[in-house]
Every structure is written in C-alpha cells, then in structure tokens.
C-alpha cells in the first residue's frame, strides 16, 4: 500500500473540503506522462479506497465540458480499459446517482460508437456538432454529472477523514 507521506504540520493544514483529492493528487503526479506499465505498477499498490478515489479523480479532472465527458468516457472504455475501475470506484462509495450517470454516459457512447462486429468508431468532439441528438443526450448527462459530482466528493472527503490511515502516513 502506498500512502501519501506528510508531516503533522502539513496534515493540520489539509482542507477538509478537498482532502480526498489532496490524498491522491501526489499519486496522479507520479504517473502523469508515464507509460502504461508505470501506471499499472502504481495502481496495483493501492488499497481499495485509494484506488476508488484515484480512479474517480483520473476521470473527473478531465471532464470540463460535455464534449470532454463524451470523448473521455469512450477513451476510458476503449483505449485504456479503465472504465470498469472508474465505475467500481463510484460503487465503493455507494453513490447510486453517480453510478447511474456513468452507466448512462456509457450507454450513449456504446450505442453511438460500437460497431456490430464489436470494434469502435473513433469518438470526436465534432460528433456533438454534427449530431444534435447525441449533443443533447451528452449535454443532459454532463449536466447531471456536474450536479452530482460535488456530492460524491463530499462522500469521499468524509470517508478519507474517517480512514486517514488508509491514505496518509505521518512522518
């Protein structure tokens, strides 16, 4: 298990409104720009709570628009195969609303881009400009996501605050 190392003084300055992010942010920095093997090696060392938090933020920090939700959902499903871990992370925190939102996003992407033979069409931001129905569906999911994500972050922050030893090593 990898835990974020910090002094007691640093620990005392943690913002309780973003403690979950502060506990995985150093891990995301370790793997940013690294190859798949380096990322997998880190992920394999995380406990379930850390992995759940880490995977949510890996997705969440890329979702700043409906187009990004569309593209990154497909990317995590098809390219890096991380979608099951993202959904499992949300389930770990028992957030059914967010689980449903992710399932809805997945359903739209699968219906739009998975071919009958199981291969995939490339997701492009221009898809939303060219397909009004897709644009409306993704925008609706994105709006739900924006509304629901603060609640999940609150749940994660509460969990981390109650289970600090799973995330932080005081040095």
Short mmCIF file of C-alpha atoms in Angstrom, two decimals:
data_model
loop_
_atom_site.label_atom_id
_atom_site.label_comp_id
_atom_site.label_asym_id
_atom_site.label_seq_id
_atom_site.Cartn_x
_atom_site.Cartn_y
_atom_site.Cartn_z
CA UNK A 1 0.00 0.00 0.00
CA UNK A 2 1.28 3.44 -0.93
CA UNK A 3 0.27 6.25 1.37
CA UNK A 4 0.92 9.94 0.94
CA UNK A 5 3.70 10.96 3.30
CA UNK A 6 3.32 14.23 5.16
CA UNK A 7 4.34 15.90 8.36
CA UNK A 8 1.84 16.51 11.13
CA UNK A 9 2.09 20.24 10.34
CA UNK A 10 1.17 19.57 6.70
CA UNK A 11 -1.64 17.28 7.81
CA UNK A 12 -3.11 20.01 10.03
CA UNK A 13 -3.31 22.36 7.04
CA UNK A 14 -5.28 19.94 4.84
CA UNK A 15 -8.52 21.39 3.57
CA UNK A 16 -11.30 19.05 4.69
CA UNK A 17 -13.32 20.10 1.62
CA UNK A 18 -10.70 18.64 -0.72
CA UNK A 19 -8.91 16.07 1.43
CA UNK A 20 -9.75 13.21 -0.93
CA UNK A 21 -8.06 15.00 -3.84
CA UNK A 22 -5.09 16.00 -1.69
CA UNK A 23 -4.54 12.34 -0.80
CA UNK A 24 -4.39 11.15 -4.41
CA UNK A 25 -3.02 14.22 -6.18
CA UNK A 26 0.63 13.28 -5.46
CA UNK A 27 -0.07 9.84 -6.95
CA UNK A 28 -1.51 11.35 -10.12
CA UNK A 29 1.60 13.50 -10.45
CA UNK A 30 3.81 10.39 -10.16
CA UNK A 31 2.17 8.75 -13.17
CA UNK A 32 1.38 11.78 -15.34
CA UNK A 33 3.01 11.26 -18.72
CA UNK A 34 4.30 7.80 -17.79
CA UNK A 35 3.73 4.65 -19.81
CA UNK A 36 1.04 2.09 -19.04
CA UNK A 37 3.37 -0.22 -17.10
CA UNK A 38 4.37 2.55 -14.68
CA UNK A 39 0.73 3.49 -14.16
CA UNK A 40 -0.31 -0.12 -13.63
CA UNK A 41 2.52 -0.67 -11.13
CA UNK A 42 1.26 2.24 -9.04
CA UNK A 43 -2.39 1.26 -9.29
CA UNK A 44 -1.57 -2.31 -8.23
CA UNK A 45 -0.17 -0.97 -4.94
CA UNK A 46 -3.28 0.99 -3.95
CA UNK A 47 -5.82 -0.27 -1.46
CA UNK A 48 -9.47 -0.34 -2.50
CA UNK A 49 -10.30 3.07 -1.03
CA UNK A 50 -7.26 4.70 -2.62
CA UNK A 51 -7.96 3.07 -5.98
CA UNK A 52 -11.60 4.15 -5.88
CA UNK A 53 -10.65 7.73 -5.10
CA UNK A 54 -7.76 7.79 -7.58
CA UNK A 55 -9.83 6.42 -10.47
CA UNK A 56 -12.67 8.86 -9.88
CA UNK A 57 -10.30 11.82 -9.96
CA UNK A 58 -8.47 10.49 -13.03
CA UNK A 59 -11.81 10.73 -14.84
CA UNK A 60 -13.28 13.75 -13.05
CA UNK A 61 -10.30 16.02 -13.62
CA UNK A 62 -10.69 15.58 -17.38
CA UNK A 63 -14.41 16.37 -17.50
CA UNK A 64 -14.82 20.10 -18.00
CA UNK A 65 -17.42 20.03 -20.76
CA UNK A 66 -19.99 17.78 -22.39
CA UNK A 67 -17.55 17.11 -25.24
CA UNK A 68 -14.87 16.01 -22.77
CA UNK A 69 -17.34 13.73 -20.99
CA UNK A 70 -18.17 12.13 -24.33
CA UNK A 71 -14.58 11.73 -25.50
CA UNK A 72 -13.04 10.65 -22.19
CA UNK A 73 -15.82 8.17 -21.48
CA UNK A 74 -15.02 6.37 -24.72
CA UNK A 75 -11.28 6.74 -24.12
CA UNK A 76 -11.53 5.05 -20.72
CA UNK A 77 -13.78 2.33 -22.16
CA UNK A 78 -11.80 1.52 -25.29
CA UNK A 79 -8.25 2.82 -25.14
CA UNK A 80 -7.00 2.26 -21.62
CA UNK A 81 -9.73 -0.10 -20.40
CA UNK A 82 -10.08 1.78 -17.10
CA UNK A 83 -13.85 2.23 -17.24
CA UNK A 84 -14.69 -0.78 -15.03
CA UNK A 85 -12.32 0.56 -12.34
CA UNK A 86 -13.88 4.03 -12.53
CA UNK A 87 -17.36 2.56 -12.09
CA UNK A 88 -16.18 0.25 -9.31
CA UNK A 89 -14.67 3.25 -7.53
CA UNK A 90 -18.01 5.04 -7.55
CA UNK A 91 -19.74 1.88 -6.30
CA UNK A 92 -17.19 1.65 -3.46
CA UNK A 93 -18.57 4.95 -2.20
CA UNK A 94 -22.17 3.73 -2.68
CA UNK A 95 -23.18 6.67 -4.83
CA UNK A 96 -26.01 5.24 -6.89
CA UNK A 97 -26.78 8.56 -8.54
CA UNK A 98 -23.25 8.86 -9.94
CA UNK A 99 -23.24 5.16 -10.85
CA UNK A 100 -26.39 5.72 -12.89
CA UNK A 101 -24.86 8.76 -14.59
CA UNK A 102 -21.77 6.79 -15.61
CA UNK A 103 -23.95 3.96 -16.90
CA UNK A 104 -25.98 6.45 -18.92
CA UNK A 105 -22.83 8.01 -20.40
CA UNK A 106 -21.51 4.56 -21.26
CA UNK A 107 -24.79 3.57 -22.89
CA UNK A 108 -24.78 6.63 -25.13
CA UNK A 109 -21.16 6.11 -26.17
CA UNK A 110 -21.65 2.38 -26.80
CA UNK A 111 -24.82 2.93 -28.82
CA UNK A 112 -23.20 5.67 -30.90
CA UNK A 113 -19.74 4.26 -31.49
CA UNK A 114 -19.58 0.48 -31.07
CA UNK A 115 -20.00 -1.32 -34.36
CA UNK A 116 -21.89 -4.59 -34.77
CA UNK A 117 -18.61 -6.52 -35.01
CA UNK A 118 -17.52 -5.13 -31.61
CA UNK A 119 -14.98 -2.67 -33.00
CA UNK A 120 -15.31 1.02 -32.31
CA UNK A 121 -15.74 4.20 -34.32
CA UNK A 122 -13.47 6.98 -33.16
CA UNK A 123 -15.13 9.49 -30.82
CA UNK A 124 -14.52 13.05 -31.96
CA UNK A 125 -15.64 16.34 -30.43
CA UNK A 126 -17.14 17.18 -33.83
CA UNK A 127 -19.58 14.27 -33.32
CA UNK A 128 -21.54 16.53 -30.98
CA UNK A 129 -21.62 19.34 -33.54
CA UNK A 130 -22.81 17.02 -36.30
CA UNK A 131 -25.39 15.01 -34.33
CA UNK A 132 -27.93 17.13 -32.46
CA UNK A 133 -29.48 14.11 -30.72
CA UNK A 134 -26.09 12.97 -29.45
CA UNK A 135 -25.25 16.50 -28.37
CA UNK A 136 -28.47 16.82 -26.38
CA UNK A 137 -28.07 13.40 -24.77
CA UNK A 138 -24.46 14.03 -23.75
CA UNK A 139 -25.27 17.54 -22.52
CA UNK A 140 -28.04 16.11 -20.32
CA UNK A 141 -25.63 13.55 -18.85
CA UNK A 142 -22.98 16.21 -18.35
CA UNK A 143 -25.46 18.46 -16.53
CA UNK A 144 -26.34 15.57 -14.20
CA UNK A 145 -22.66 14.84 -13.70
CA UNK A 146 -21.87 18.44 -12.76
CA UNK A 147 -24.73 18.39 -10.25
CA UNK A 148 -23.83 15.00 -8.75
CA UNK A 149 -20.04 15.15 -8.59
CA UNK A 150 -19.83 17.54 -5.60
CA UNK A 151 -21.92 15.10 -3.56
CA UNK A 152 -19.60 12.21 -4.39
CA UNK A 153 -16.60 14.34 -3.50
CA UNK A 154 -18.23 15.12 -0.14
CA UNK A 155 -18.73 11.39 0.43
CA UNK A 156 -15.10 10.70 -0.45
CA UNK A 157 -13.88 13.53 1.79
CA UNK A 158 -15.88 12.13 4.71
CA UNK A 159 -14.52 8.64 4.11
CA UNK A 160 -10.92 9.84 3.92
CA UNK A 161 -11.37 11.91 7.08
CA UNK A 162 -12.62 8.82 8.92
CA UNK A 163 -9.98 6.47 7.46
CA UNK A 164 -6.84 8.59 7.33
CA UNK A 165 -4.54 5.61 7.89
CA UNK A 166 -5.63 4.22 4.51
CA UNK A 167 -4.35 7.34 2.75
CA UNK A 168 -1.77 9.21 4.82
CA UNK A 169 1.47 8.27 6.56
CA UNK A 170 2.59 10.89 9.05
CA UNK A 171 6.36 11.30 9.03
#
